[in-house]
PDB file of C-alpha atoms in Angstrom:
ATOM      1  CA  MET V 159       0.000   0.000   0.000  1.00 33.00           C
ATOM      2  CA  PHE V 160       1.372   3.386  -0.949  1.00 33.00           C
ATOM      3  CA  GLY V 161       2.888   5.405   1.860  1.00 37.00           C
ATOM      4  CA  ARG V 162       3.367   2.440   4.155  1.00 39.00           C
ATOM      5  CA  ARG V 163       6.112  -0.065   4.668  1.00 44.00           C
ATOM      6  CA  ARG V 164       4.959  -3.465   3.567  1.00 46.00           C
ATOM      7  CA  LYS V 165       6.955  -5.827   5.764  1.00 41.00           C
ATOM      8  CA  ASP V 166       4.994  -8.840   4.509  1.00 43.00           C
ATOM      9  CA  ARG V 167       6.163  -8.399   0.922  1.00 43.00           C
ATOM     10  CA  GLY V 168       9.826  -9.247   1.406  1.00 39.00           C
ATOM     11  CA  SER V 169       9.218 -12.899   0.566  1.00 37.00           C
ATOM     12  CA  ASN V 170       8.017 -11.926  -2.904  1.00 42.00           C
ATOM     13  CA  ILE V 171      11.202 -10.236  -4.039  1.00 43.00           C
ATOM     14  CA  GLU V 172      12.785 -13.328  -5.583  1.00 39.00           C
ATOM     15  CA  ALA V 173       9.673 -13.839  -7.667  1.00 36.00           C
ATOM     16  CA  THR V 174       9.928 -10.238  -8.774  1.00 36.00           C
ATOM     17  CA  ASP V 175      13.564 -10.791  -9.783  1.00 39.00           C
ATOM     18  CA  ALA V 176      12.498 -13.657 -11.997  1.00 36.00           C
ATOM     19  CA  ALA V 177       9.783 -11.564 -13.593  1.00 35.00           C
ATOM     20  CA  SER V 178      12.178  -8.686 -14.274  1.00 35.00           C
ATOM     21  CA  ALA V 179      14.343 -10.891 -16.467  1.00 35.00           C
ATOM     22  CA  GLY V 180      11.638 -10.987 -19.141  1.00 33.00           C
ATOM     23  CA  ALA V 181       8.552  -9.086 -20.169  1.00 30.00           C
ATOM     24  CA  LEU V 182       6.295  -7.748 -17.454  1.00 31.00           C
ATOM     25  CA  GLY V 183       3.457 -10.069 -16.555  1.00 27.00           C
ATOM     26  CA  ALA V 184      -0.222  -9.194 -16.635  1.00 27.00           C
ATOM     27  CA  TYR V 185      -1.897  -7.393 -13.748  1.00 26.00           C
ATOM     28  CA  ASP V 186      -4.969  -9.387 -12.825  1.00 28.00           C
ATOM     29  CA  GLU V 187      -6.075  -8.028  -9.477  1.00 29.00           C
ATOM     30  CA  PRO V 188      -8.392  -5.005  -9.236  1.00 28.00           C
ATOM     31  CA  ALA V 189      -6.995  -1.705  -8.031  1.00 35.00           C
ATOM     32  CA  ASP V 190      -7.076  -0.952  -4.321  1.00 35.00           C
ATOM     33  CA  GLU V 191      -9.374   1.897  -3.355  1.00 33.00           C
ATOM     34  CA  GLU V 192      -6.461   3.821  -1.835  1.00 35.00           C
ATOM     35  CA  TYR V 193      -4.497   3.830  -5.078  1.00 35.00           C
ATOM     36  CA  ASP V 194      -4.334   6.724  -7.455  1.00 45.00           C
ATOM     37  CA  GLU V 195      -7.512   6.806  -9.515  1.00 46.00           C
ATOM     38  CA  TYR V 196      -5.457   5.862 -12.574  1.00 47.00           C
ATOM     39  CA  ALA V 197      -3.943   2.764 -10.943  1.00 45.00           C
ATOM     40  CA  THR V 198      -4.584  -0.635 -12.461  1.00 44.00           C
ATOM     41  CA  GLY V 199      -3.682  -4.156 -11.399  1.00 42.00           C
ATOM     42  CA  SER V 200      -1.764  -5.548  -8.428  1.00 44.00           C
ATOM     43  CA  ALA V 201       1.350  -3.394  -8.363  1.00 49.00           C
ATOM     44  CA  ALA V 202       1.317  -3.419  -4.546  1.00 45.00           C
ATOM     45  CA  ASP V 203       2.067  -7.159  -4.637  1.00 55.00           C
ATOM     46  CA  SER V 204       5.419  -6.451  -6.275  1.00 80.00           C
ATOM     47  CA  GLY V 205       7.955  -3.663  -5.916  1.00 89.00           C
ATOM     48  CA  PRO V 206       9.339  -1.133  -5.655  1.00 95.00           C
ATOM     49  CA  TYR V 207      10.474  -2.015  -2.159  1.00 95.00           C
ATOM     50  CA  ASP V 208      11.725  -0.145   0.848  1.00 94.00           C
ATOM     51  CA  ILE V 209      15.112  -1.377   2.063  1.00 92.00           C
ATOM     52  CA  ASP V 210      13.512  -2.307   5.401  1.00 92.00           C
ATOM     53  CA  GLU V 211      11.244  -4.804   3.645  1.00 91.00           C
ATOM     54  CA  VAL V 212      13.979  -6.989   2.187  1.00 89.00           C
ATOM     55  CA  ASP V 213      17.268  -8.644   3.024  1.00 90.00           C
ATOM     56  CA  GLU V 214      19.778  -5.931   2.130  1.00 88.00           C
ATOM     57  CA  GLU V 215      22.689  -8.303   1.552  1.00 87.00           C
ATOM     58  CA  THR V 216      20.663 -10.363  -0.924  1.00 88.00           C
ATOM     59  CA  VAL V 217      19.314  -7.445  -2.960  1.00 88.00           C
ATOM     60  CA  THR V 218      22.683  -5.651  -2.995  1.00 87.00           C
ATOM     61  CA  ALA V 219      24.283  -8.669  -4.627  1.00 88.00           C
ATOM     62  CA  SER V 220      21.679  -8.826  -7.405  1.00 89.00           C
ATOM     63  CA  ARG V 221      21.221  -5.133  -8.225  1.00 93.00           C
ATOM     64  CA  LEU V 222      23.172  -2.048  -9.216  1.00 94.00           C
ATOM     65  CA  ASP V 223      23.671  -0.241  -5.903  1.00 94.00           C
ATOM     66  CA  LEU V 224      23.442   3.518  -6.433  1.00 95.00           C
ATOM     67  CA  GLY V 225      23.113   4.459  -2.779  1.00 92.00           C
ATOM     68  CA  SER V 226      19.552   5.724  -2.674  1.00 94.00           C
ATOM     69  CA  VAL V 227      18.238   3.173  -5.178  1.00 95.00           C
ATOM     70  CA  LEU V 228      19.180  -0.379  -6.038  1.00 95.00           C
ATOM     71  CA  VAL V 229      18.007  -1.258  -9.534  1.00 95.00           C
ATOM     72  CA  PRO V 230      18.039  -4.521 -11.488  1.00 94.00           C
ATOM     73  CA  LEU V 231      19.888  -4.328 -14.794  1.00 94.00           C
ATOM     74  CA  PRO V 232      17.945  -5.300 -17.926  1.00 93.00           C
ATOM     75  CA  ALA V 233      19.421  -8.120 -19.977  1.00 91.00           C
ATOM     76  CA  GLY V 234      21.922  -6.636 -22.422  1.00 91.00           C
ATOM     77  CA  GLY V 235      21.598  -3.179 -20.893  1.00 92.00           C
ATOM     78  CA  GLN V 236      24.461  -0.751 -20.436  1.00 93.00           C
ATOM     79  CA  ILE V 237      25.113   1.904 -17.783  1.00 92.00           C
ATOM     80  CA  GLN V 238      25.493   5.572 -18.678  1.00 92.00           C
ATOM     81  CA  VAL V 239      26.412   8.072 -15.953  1.00 91.00           C
ATOM     82  CA  GLU V 240      25.400  11.727 -16.280  1.00 91.00           C
ATOM     83  CA  MET V 241      27.569  14.106 -14.283  1.00 87.00           C
ATOM     84  CA  ALA V 242      26.496  17.473 -12.884  1.00 87.00           C
ATOM     85  CA  PRO V 243      28.687  20.559 -13.467  1.00 87.00           C
ATOM     86  CA  ASN V 244      30.125  20.180  -9.952  1.00 85.00           C
ATOM     87  CA  GLY V 245      31.415  16.692 -10.801  1.00 81.00           C
ATOM     88  CA  THR V 246      28.870  14.670  -8.837  1.00 85.00           C
ATOM     89  CA  PRO V 247      26.699  11.983 -10.459  1.00 89.00           C
ATOM     90  CA  GLN V 248      23.284  13.394 -11.312  1.00 91.00           C
ATOM     91  CA  ASN V 249      21.610  10.516 -13.142  1.00 93.00           C
ATOM     92  CA  VAL V 250      22.409   6.933 -14.001  1.00 94.00           C
ATOM     93  CA  HIS V 251      20.721   5.748 -17.194  1.00 96.00           C
ATOM     94  CA  LEU V 252      20.055   2.142 -18.167  1.00 96.00           C
ATOM     95  CA  VAL V 253      20.532   2.059 -21.924  1.00 96.00           C
ATOM     96  CA  THR V 254      18.845  -0.740 -23.874  1.00 96.00           C
ATOM     97  CA  GLN V 255      18.480  -1.465 -27.559  1.00 95.00           C
ATOM     98  CA  PHE V 256      15.020   0.122 -27.428  1.00 95.00           C
ATOM     99  CA  GLY V 257      15.852   3.303 -25.515  1.00 96.00           C
ATOM    100  CA  ARG V 258      16.861   4.693 -22.139  1.00 96.00           C
ATOM    101  CA  ILE V 259      15.458   4.095 -18.642  1.00 97.00           C
ATOM    102  CA  THR V 260      16.277   6.378 -15.706  1.00 97.00           C
ATOM    103  CA  VAL V 261      15.112   5.548 -12.178  1.00 97.00           C
ATOM    104  CA  SER V 262      15.534   8.265  -9.533  1.00 96.00           C
ATOM    105  CA  ALA V 263      14.390   8.539  -5.916  1.00 96.00           C
ATOM    106  CA  TYR V 264      13.184  11.739  -4.239  1.00 97.00           C
ATOM    107  CA  ALA V 265      12.369  12.715  -0.677  1.00 96.00           C
ATOM    108  CA  ALA V 266       8.638  12.770   0.039  1.00 95.00           C
ATOM    109  CA  PRO V 267       6.263  13.157   2.993  1.00 93.00           C
ATOM    110  CA  LYS V 268       4.945  10.137   4.858  1.00 89.00           C
ATOM    111  CA  SER V 269       1.544  10.436   3.230  1.00 89.00           C
ATOM    112  CA  PRO V 270       1.171   9.545  -0.464  1.00 88.00           C
ATOM    113  CA  GLY V 271       0.189  11.970  -3.177  1.00 92.00           C
ATOM    114  CA  GLN V 272       3.447  13.649  -4.201  1.00 95.00           C
ATOM    115  CA  TRP V 273       3.558  11.912  -7.583  1.00 96.00           C
ATOM    116  CA  ARG V 274       0.102  13.227  -8.458  1.00 95.00           C
ATOM    117  CA  GLU V 275       1.345  16.794  -7.907  1.00 95.00           C
ATOM    118  CA  VAL V 276       4.626  16.217  -9.719  1.00 96.00           C
ATOM    119  CA  ALA V 277       2.855  14.589 -12.658  1.00 96.00           C
ATOM    120  CA  ALA V 278       0.560  17.597 -13.063  1.00 95.00           C
ATOM    121  CA  GLU V 279       3.528  19.980 -13.066  1.00 96.00           C
ATOM    122  CA  LEU V 280       5.477  17.828 -15.496  1.00 95.00           C
ATOM    123  CA  ALA V 281       2.492  17.721 -17.850  1.00 96.00           C
ATOM    124  CA  GLU V 282       2.304  21.512 -17.802  1.00 96.00           C
ATOM    125  CA  THR V 283       6.018  22.019 -18.486  1.00 94.00           C
ATOM    126  CA  LEU V 284       5.978  19.416 -21.252  1.00 94.00           C
ATOM    127  CA  ARG V 285       3.142  21.258 -22.943  1.00 95.00           C
ATOM    128  CA  ASN V 286       5.039  24.510 -22.530  1.00 94.00           C
ATOM    129  CA  ASP V 287       7.917  22.790 -24.323  1.00 91.00           C
ATOM    130  CA  LYS V 288       5.538  22.106 -27.234  1.00 91.00           C
ATOM    131  CA  ALA V 289       5.157  18.399 -26.459  1.00 94.00           C
ATOM    132  CA  GLU V 290       1.935  16.493 -26.956  1.00 95.00           C
ATOM    133  CA  VAL V 291       0.990  15.017 -23.569  1.00 96.00           C
ATOM    134  CA  SER V 292      -1.509  12.362 -22.516  1.00 95.00           C
ATOM    135  CA  ILE V 293      -2.248  10.892 -19.072  1.00 95.00           C
ATOM    136  CA  GLU V 294      -2.530   7.108 -19.155  1.00 95.00           C
ATOM    137  CA  SER V 295      -3.192   4.288 -16.703  1.00 94.00           C
ATOM    138  CA  GLY V 296      -0.329   2.194 -15.404  1.00 95.00           C
ATOM    139  CA  PRO V 297       0.347  -0.465 -12.763  1.00 95.00           C
ATOM    140  CA  TRP V 298       1.175   2.139 -10.087  1.00 95.00           C
ATOM    141  CA  GLY V 299      -1.181   4.883 -11.166  1.00 93.00           C
ATOM    142  CA  ARG V 300      -1.024   7.688 -13.666  1.00 94.00           C
ATOM    143  CA  GLU V 301       1.717   7.806 -16.256  1.00 97.00           C
ATOM    144  CA  LEU V 302       2.596  10.712 -18.534  1.00 96.00           C
ATOM    145  CA  HIS V 303       3.262  10.056 -22.192  1.00 97.00           C
ATOM    146  CA  GLY V 304       4.958  12.958 -23.933  1.00 96.00           C
ATOM    147  CA  ARG V 305       5.595  13.049 -27.664  1.00 94.00           C
ATOM    148  CA  THR V 306       8.031  15.491 -29.233  1.00 88.00           C
ATOM    149  CA  ALA V 307       9.542  15.880 -32.675  1.00 84.00           C
ATOM    150  CA  ASN V 308      12.719  14.145 -31.518  1.00 85.00           C
ATOM    151  CA  ALA V 309      11.615  11.550 -28.994  1.00 91.00           C
ATOM    152  CA  ASP V 310       8.872   9.886 -27.009  1.00 95.00           C
ATOM    153  CA  LEU V 311       8.961  10.238 -23.226  1.00 96.00           C
ATOM    154  CA  ARG V 312       7.073   8.370 -20.531  1.00 97.00           C
ATOM    155  CA  PHE V 313       7.121   9.332 -16.859  1.00 97.00           C
ATOM    156  CA  ILE V 314       6.188   6.669 -14.295  1.00 97.00           C
ATOM    157  CA  GLY V 315       5.947   7.554 -10.608  1.00 97.00           C
ATOM    158  CA  VAL V 316       5.472   5.580  -7.408  1.00 96.00           C
ATOM    159  CA  ASP V 317       4.789   6.989  -3.931  1.00 95.00           C
ATOM    160  CA  GLY V 318       6.509   5.185  -1.048  1.00 94.00           C
ATOM    161  CA  PHE V 319       7.219   5.741   2.626  1.00 91.00           C
ATOM    162  CA  ARG V 320       8.992   9.138   2.711  1.00 94.00           C
ATOM    163  CA  TRP V 321      10.222   8.593  -0.825  1.00 96.00           C
ATOM    164  CA  MET V 322       8.970   8.829  -4.376  1.00 97.00           C
ATOM    165  CA  ILE V 323      10.323   7.084  -7.436  1.00 97.00           C
ATOM    166  CA  ARG V 324      10.295   8.760 -10.817  1.00 97.00           C
ATOM    167  CA  CYS V 325      11.192   6.667 -13.839  1.00 98.00           C
ATOM    168  CA  VAL V 326      11.805   8.402 -17.167  1.00 97.00           C
ATOM    169  CA  VAL V 327      11.565   6.319 -20.320  1.00 97.00           C
ATOM    170  CA  ALA V 328      13.126   8.010 -23.363  1.00 96.00           C
ATOM    171  CA  ALA V 329      12.911   6.464 -26.812  1.00 95.00           C
ATOM    172  CA  PRO V 330      12.816   7.366 -30.497  1.00 94.00           C
ATOM    173  CA  SER V 331       9.484   8.694 -31.702  1.00 91.00           C
ATOM    174  CA  GLY V 332       6.720   6.126 -31.439  1.00 90.00           C
ATOM    175  CA  ASN V 333       8.597   3.754 -29.104  1.00 92.00           C
ATOM    176  CA  ALA V 334       7.317   4.676 -25.620  1.00 94.00           C
ATOM    177  CA  GLY V 335       3.735   3.486 -25.924  1.00 93.00           C
ATOM    178  CA  THR V 336       2.207   1.520 -23.078  1.00 93.00           C
ATOM    179  CA  ASP V 337       2.617  -1.781 -24.948  1.00 93.00           C
ATOM    180  CA  SER V 338       6.139  -1.134 -26.208  1.00 95.00           C
ATOM    181  CA  GLU V 339       9.100  -3.348 -25.374  1.00 95.00           C
ATOM    182  CA  LEU V 340      10.901  -0.499 -23.628  1.00 96.00           C
ATOM    183  CA  VAL V 341       7.999   0.385 -21.324  1.00 97.00           C
ATOM    184  CA  GLY V 342       7.606  -3.289 -20.408  1.00 96.00           C
ATOM    185  CA  ILE V 343      11.283  -3.442 -19.445  1.00 96.00           C
ATOM    186  CA  ALA V 344      10.984  -0.180 -17.488  1.00 97.00           C
ATOM    187  CA  ARG V 345       8.046  -1.480 -15.474  1.00 97.00           C
ATOM    188  CA  SER V 346       9.980  -4.650 -14.699  1.00 95.00           C
ATOM    189  CA  VAL V 347      12.924  -2.556 -13.496  1.00 96.00           C
ATOM    190  CA  ILE V 348      10.645  -0.479 -11.257  1.00 97.00           C
ATOM    191  CA  SER V 349       9.028  -3.628  -9.904  1.00 95.00           C
ATOM    192  CA  GLY V 350      12.433  -4.902  -8.764  1.00 95.00           C
ATOM    193  CA  THR V 351      13.814  -1.582  -7.496  1.00 96.00           C
ATOM    194  CA  VAL V 352      14.698  -1.117  -3.822  1.00 95.00           C
ATOM    195  CA  VAL V 353      14.840   2.355  -2.230  1.00 96.00           C
ATOM    196  CA  ARG V 354      17.337   3.124   0.524  1.00 94.00           C
ATOM    197  CA  ARG V 355      15.847   6.350   1.888  1.00 92.00           C
ATOM    198  CA  GLY V 356      18.029   6.644   4.996  1.00 87.00           C
ATOM    199  CA  SER V 357      17.164   8.611   8.114  1.00 86.00           C
ATOM    200  CA  GLU V 358      18.743  11.914   7.074  1.00 88.00           C
ATOM    201  CA  PRO V 359      16.346  14.838   6.679  1.00 87.00           C
ATOM    202  CA  HIS V 360      15.812  15.982   3.094  1.00 93.00           C
ATOM    203  CA  PRO V 361      13.450  18.674   1.883  1.00 94.00           C
ATOM    204  CA  VAL V 362      10.452  17.295   0.021  1.00 94.00           C
ATOM    205  CA  ARG V 363      11.158  16.668  -3.685  1.00 95.00           C
ATOM    206  CA  THR V 364      14.909  16.773  -3.185  1.00 94.00           C
ATOM    207  CA  PRO V 365      16.671  14.080  -5.249  1.00 95.00           C
ATOM    208  CA  LEU V 366      18.127  11.472  -2.923  1.00 95.00           C
ATOM    209  CA  PRO V 367      21.908  11.305  -3.398  1.00 93.00           C
ATOM    210  CA  ILE V 368      23.449   8.931  -5.906  1.00 93.00           C
ATOM    211  CA  VAL V 369      26.555   7.053  -4.795  1.00 92.00           C
ATOM    212  CA  LEU V 370      28.343   5.120  -7.520  1.00 91.00           C
ATOM    213  CA  PRO V 371      29.846   1.693  -6.822  1.00 87.00           C
ATOM    214  CA  GLU V 372      33.621   1.744  -6.444  1.00 85.00           C
ATOM    215  CA  ALA V 373      34.191  -0.326  -9.582  1.00 83.00           C
ATOM    216  CA  LEU V 374      32.027   2.024 -11.655  1.00 80.00           C
ATOM    217  CA  THR V 375      33.819   5.059 -10.212  1.00 81.00           C
ATOM    218  CA  ARG V 376      37.189   3.607 -11.257  1.00 83.00           C
ATOM    219  CA  GLN V 377      35.890   3.045 -14.776  1.00 80.00           C
ATOM    220  CA  LEU V 378      34.642   6.633 -14.963  1.00 79.00           C
ATOM    221  CA  VAL V 379      37.960   8.035 -13.754  1.00 79.00           C
ATOM    222  CA  ALA V 380      39.848   5.943 -16.304  1.00 81.00           C
ATOM    223  CA  ALA V 381      37.492   7.050 -19.097  1.00 79.00           C
ATOM    224  CA  GLN V 382      37.854  10.716 -18.125  1.00 74.00           C
ATOM    225  CA  GLU V 383      41.653  10.413 -18.115  1.00 80.00           C
ATOM    226  CA  GLN V 384      41.556   8.874 -21.584  1.00 82.00           C
ATOM    227  CA  GLN V 385      39.331  11.680 -22.835  1.00 82.00           C
ATOM    228  CA  GLN V 386      41.642  14.316 -21.385  1.00 82.00           C
ATOM    229  CA  GLN V 387      44.685  12.671 -22.950  1.00 84.00           C
ATOM    230  CA  ALA V 388      42.931  12.436 -26.317  1.00 87.00           C
ATOM    231  CA  ALA V 389      41.907  16.102 -26.107  1.00 86.00           C
ATOM    232  CA  ALA V 390      45.478  17.141 -25.249  1.00 86.00           C
ATOM    233  CA  GLN V 391      46.864  15.156 -28.188  1.00 84.00           C
ATOM    234  CA  GLN V 392      44.361  16.766 -30.542  1.00 86.00           C
ATOM    235  CA  GLN V 393      45.368  20.215 -29.332  1.00 86.00           C
ATOM    236  CA  GLN V 394      49.048  19.420 -29.826  1.00 85.00           C
ATOM    237  CA  GLN V 395      48.434  18.076 -33.312  1.00 86.00           C
ATOM    238  CA  ALA V 396      46.333  21.099 -34.267  1.00 86.00           C
ATOM    239  CA  ALA V 397      48.987  23.486 -32.943  1.00 85.00           C
ATOM    240  CA  ALA V 398      51.703  21.646 -34.879  1.00 84.00           C
ATOM    241  CA  GLN V 399      49.656  21.793 -38.087  1.00 84.00           C
ATOM    242  CA  GLN V 400      49.125  25.537 -37.650  1.00 83.00           C
ATOM    243  CA  GLN V 401      52.857  26.106 -37.182  1.00 82.00           C
ATOM    244  CA  GLN V 402      53.754  24.018 -40.222  1.00 80.00           C
ATOM    245  CA  GLY V 403      51.212  25.809 -42.400  1.00 71.00           C
ATOM    246  CA  ALA V 404      52.194  29.348 -41.331  1.00 62.00           C
ATOM    247  CA  ALA V 405      53.921  31.494 -43.955  1.00 52.00           C
ATOM    248  CA  PRO V 406      57.507  32.585 -43.092  1.00 55.00           C
ATOM    249  CA  ALA V 407      57.637  36.056 -41.652  1.00 54.00           C
ATOM    250  CA  GLN V 408      59.121  38.830 -43.932  1.00 57.00           C
ATOM    251  CA  PRO V 409      62.130  40.662 -42.504  1.00 55.00           C
ATOM    252  CA  ALA V 410      61.219  44.073 -41.161  1.00 53.00           C
ATOM    253  CA  PRO V 411      62.932  47.259 -42.395  1.00 53.00           C
ATOM    254  CA  ARG V 412      65.940  48.308 -40.346  1.00 53.00           C
ATOM    255  CA  THR V 413      64.223  51.509 -39.292  1.00 49.00           C
ATOM    256  CA  ALA V 414      61.132  49.763 -37.991  1.00 45.00           C
ATOM    257  CA  PRO V 415      60.919  48.267 -34.510  1.00 44.00           C
ATOM    258  CA  PRO V 416      61.019  44.464 -34.404  1.00 42.00           C
ATOM    259  CA  GLU V 417      57.603  42.851 -34.781  1.00 42.00           C
ATOM    260  CA  GLN V 418      56.109  40.928 -31.905  1.00 38.00           C
ATOM    261  CA  PRO V 419      55.589  37.220 -32.637  1.00 36.00           C
ATOM    262  CA  ALA V 420      51.981  36.400 -33.484  1.00 35.00           C
ATOM    263  CA  GLN V 421      50.138  34.511 -30.724  1.00 31.00           C
ATOM    264  CA  GLN V 422      48.940  31.026 -31.616  1.00 30.00           C
ATOM    265  CA  THR V 423      45.313  30.499 -30.591  1.00 27.00           C
ATOM    266  CA  GLN V 424      43.535  27.167 -30.463  1.00 28.00           C
ATOM    267  CA  GLN V 425      39.743  27.041 -30.580  1.00 29.00           C
ATOM    268  CA  VAL V 426      38.541  24.339 -28.198  1.00 28.00           C
ATOM    269  CA  PRO V 427      34.817  23.554 -28.158  1.00 30.00           C
ATOM    270  CA  PRO V 428      33.335  23.949 -24.664  1.00 30.00           C
ATOM    271  CA  ALA V 429      32.679  20.773 -22.717  1.00 33.00           C
ATOM    272  CA  ARG V 430      29.048  19.754 -22.754  1.00 35.00           C
ATOM    273  CA  GLN V 431      27.641  19.986 -19.249  1.00 39.00           C
ATOM    274  CA  THR V 432      24.203  19.126 -18.019  1.00 42.00           C
ATOM    275  CA  PRO V 433      22.369  22.279 -16.874  1.00 39.00           C
ATOM    276  CA  PRO V 434      21.659  22.398 -13.136  1.00 40.00           C
ATOM    277  CA  ARG V 435      18.335  21.004 -12.051  1.00 41.00           C
ATOM    278  CA  ARG V 436      15.578  23.519 -11.595  1.00 39.00           C
ATOM    279  CA  GLY V 437      13.498  21.244  -9.387  1.00 41.00           C
ATOM    280  CA  GLU V 438      10.480  19.199 -10.348  1.00 42.00           C
ATOM    281  CA  SER V 439       8.636  22.324 -11.428  1.00 38.00           C
ATOM    282  CA  GLY V 440      11.373  23.305 -13.898  1.00 41.00           C
ATOM    283  CA  SER V 441      11.495  22.474 -17.573  1.00 46.00           C
ATOM    284  CA  ALA V 442      11.080  18.734 -18.013  1.00 47.00           C
ATOM    285  CA  MET V 443      12.846  18.836 -21.358  1.00 45.00           C
ATOM    286  CA  GLN V 444      15.759  20.748 -19.836  1.00 44.00           C
ATOM    287  CA  GLN V 445      16.106  18.175 -17.054  1.00 46.00           C
ATOM    288  CA  LEU V 446      16.323  15.403 -19.649  1.00 49.00           C
ATOM    289  CA  GLY V 447      18.721  17.140 -21.996  1.00 44.00           C
ATOM    290  CA  PHE V 448      16.200  17.696 -24.800  1.00 44.00           C
TER     291      PHE V 448
END
């Protein structure tokens, strides 16, 4: 049940793991009266889970541990880390052959209802960004389906105990419909997600911090070093080519003062940085890099 810890559901997590390996199963049970009015099926019988509901050692071994969320990896999926301008991880995307899935956790009050408010604000900002938006039914309640000229977006939210999950599904145009392969995978990922809220106070709607696993951090550092080395080599090569192609300087008249050597300038394109978050009420397209 939304907004409450469901201690009796911990025994179902292995079954959820098995379901997340393939397509999402059907939802046969009727919606609970306390669900969002758009809710369908028996989502409360699966995840997402609170860390207090499960055996932490077991779920940590079978999921990607990002500190505030532990997410199952889709078969064949890859990890893409998005860094904020200050160098901290801002989002971790699960990239599949069909598109991208991003699961994030936010601080929320004890009572449910935050996703309903966030969804309404997201719908408004999407429309302001000239996207076509529809509100659709999903296993956990209302889902937003946004269609732009460049991509299809689907926002799925789940209210928990002092936390809220927001999953963003991004795909090429026409590939984020409710029956699409990517949305089925995303729902399976959400169903197997575990939230580690912690006891620290966080303002409502604040993104819960992402902590990368040590192995992933090492890979990122190595990749950044390689990029820096490649950029330095390109600059050196460009500077050498400019020097080789420069015309020899003409000798100055004896009566004229010696000329100052021309300064060599190298145009380096600015590094692409993700703009800072403007909160849930900010531009949805800006938050997603569109």
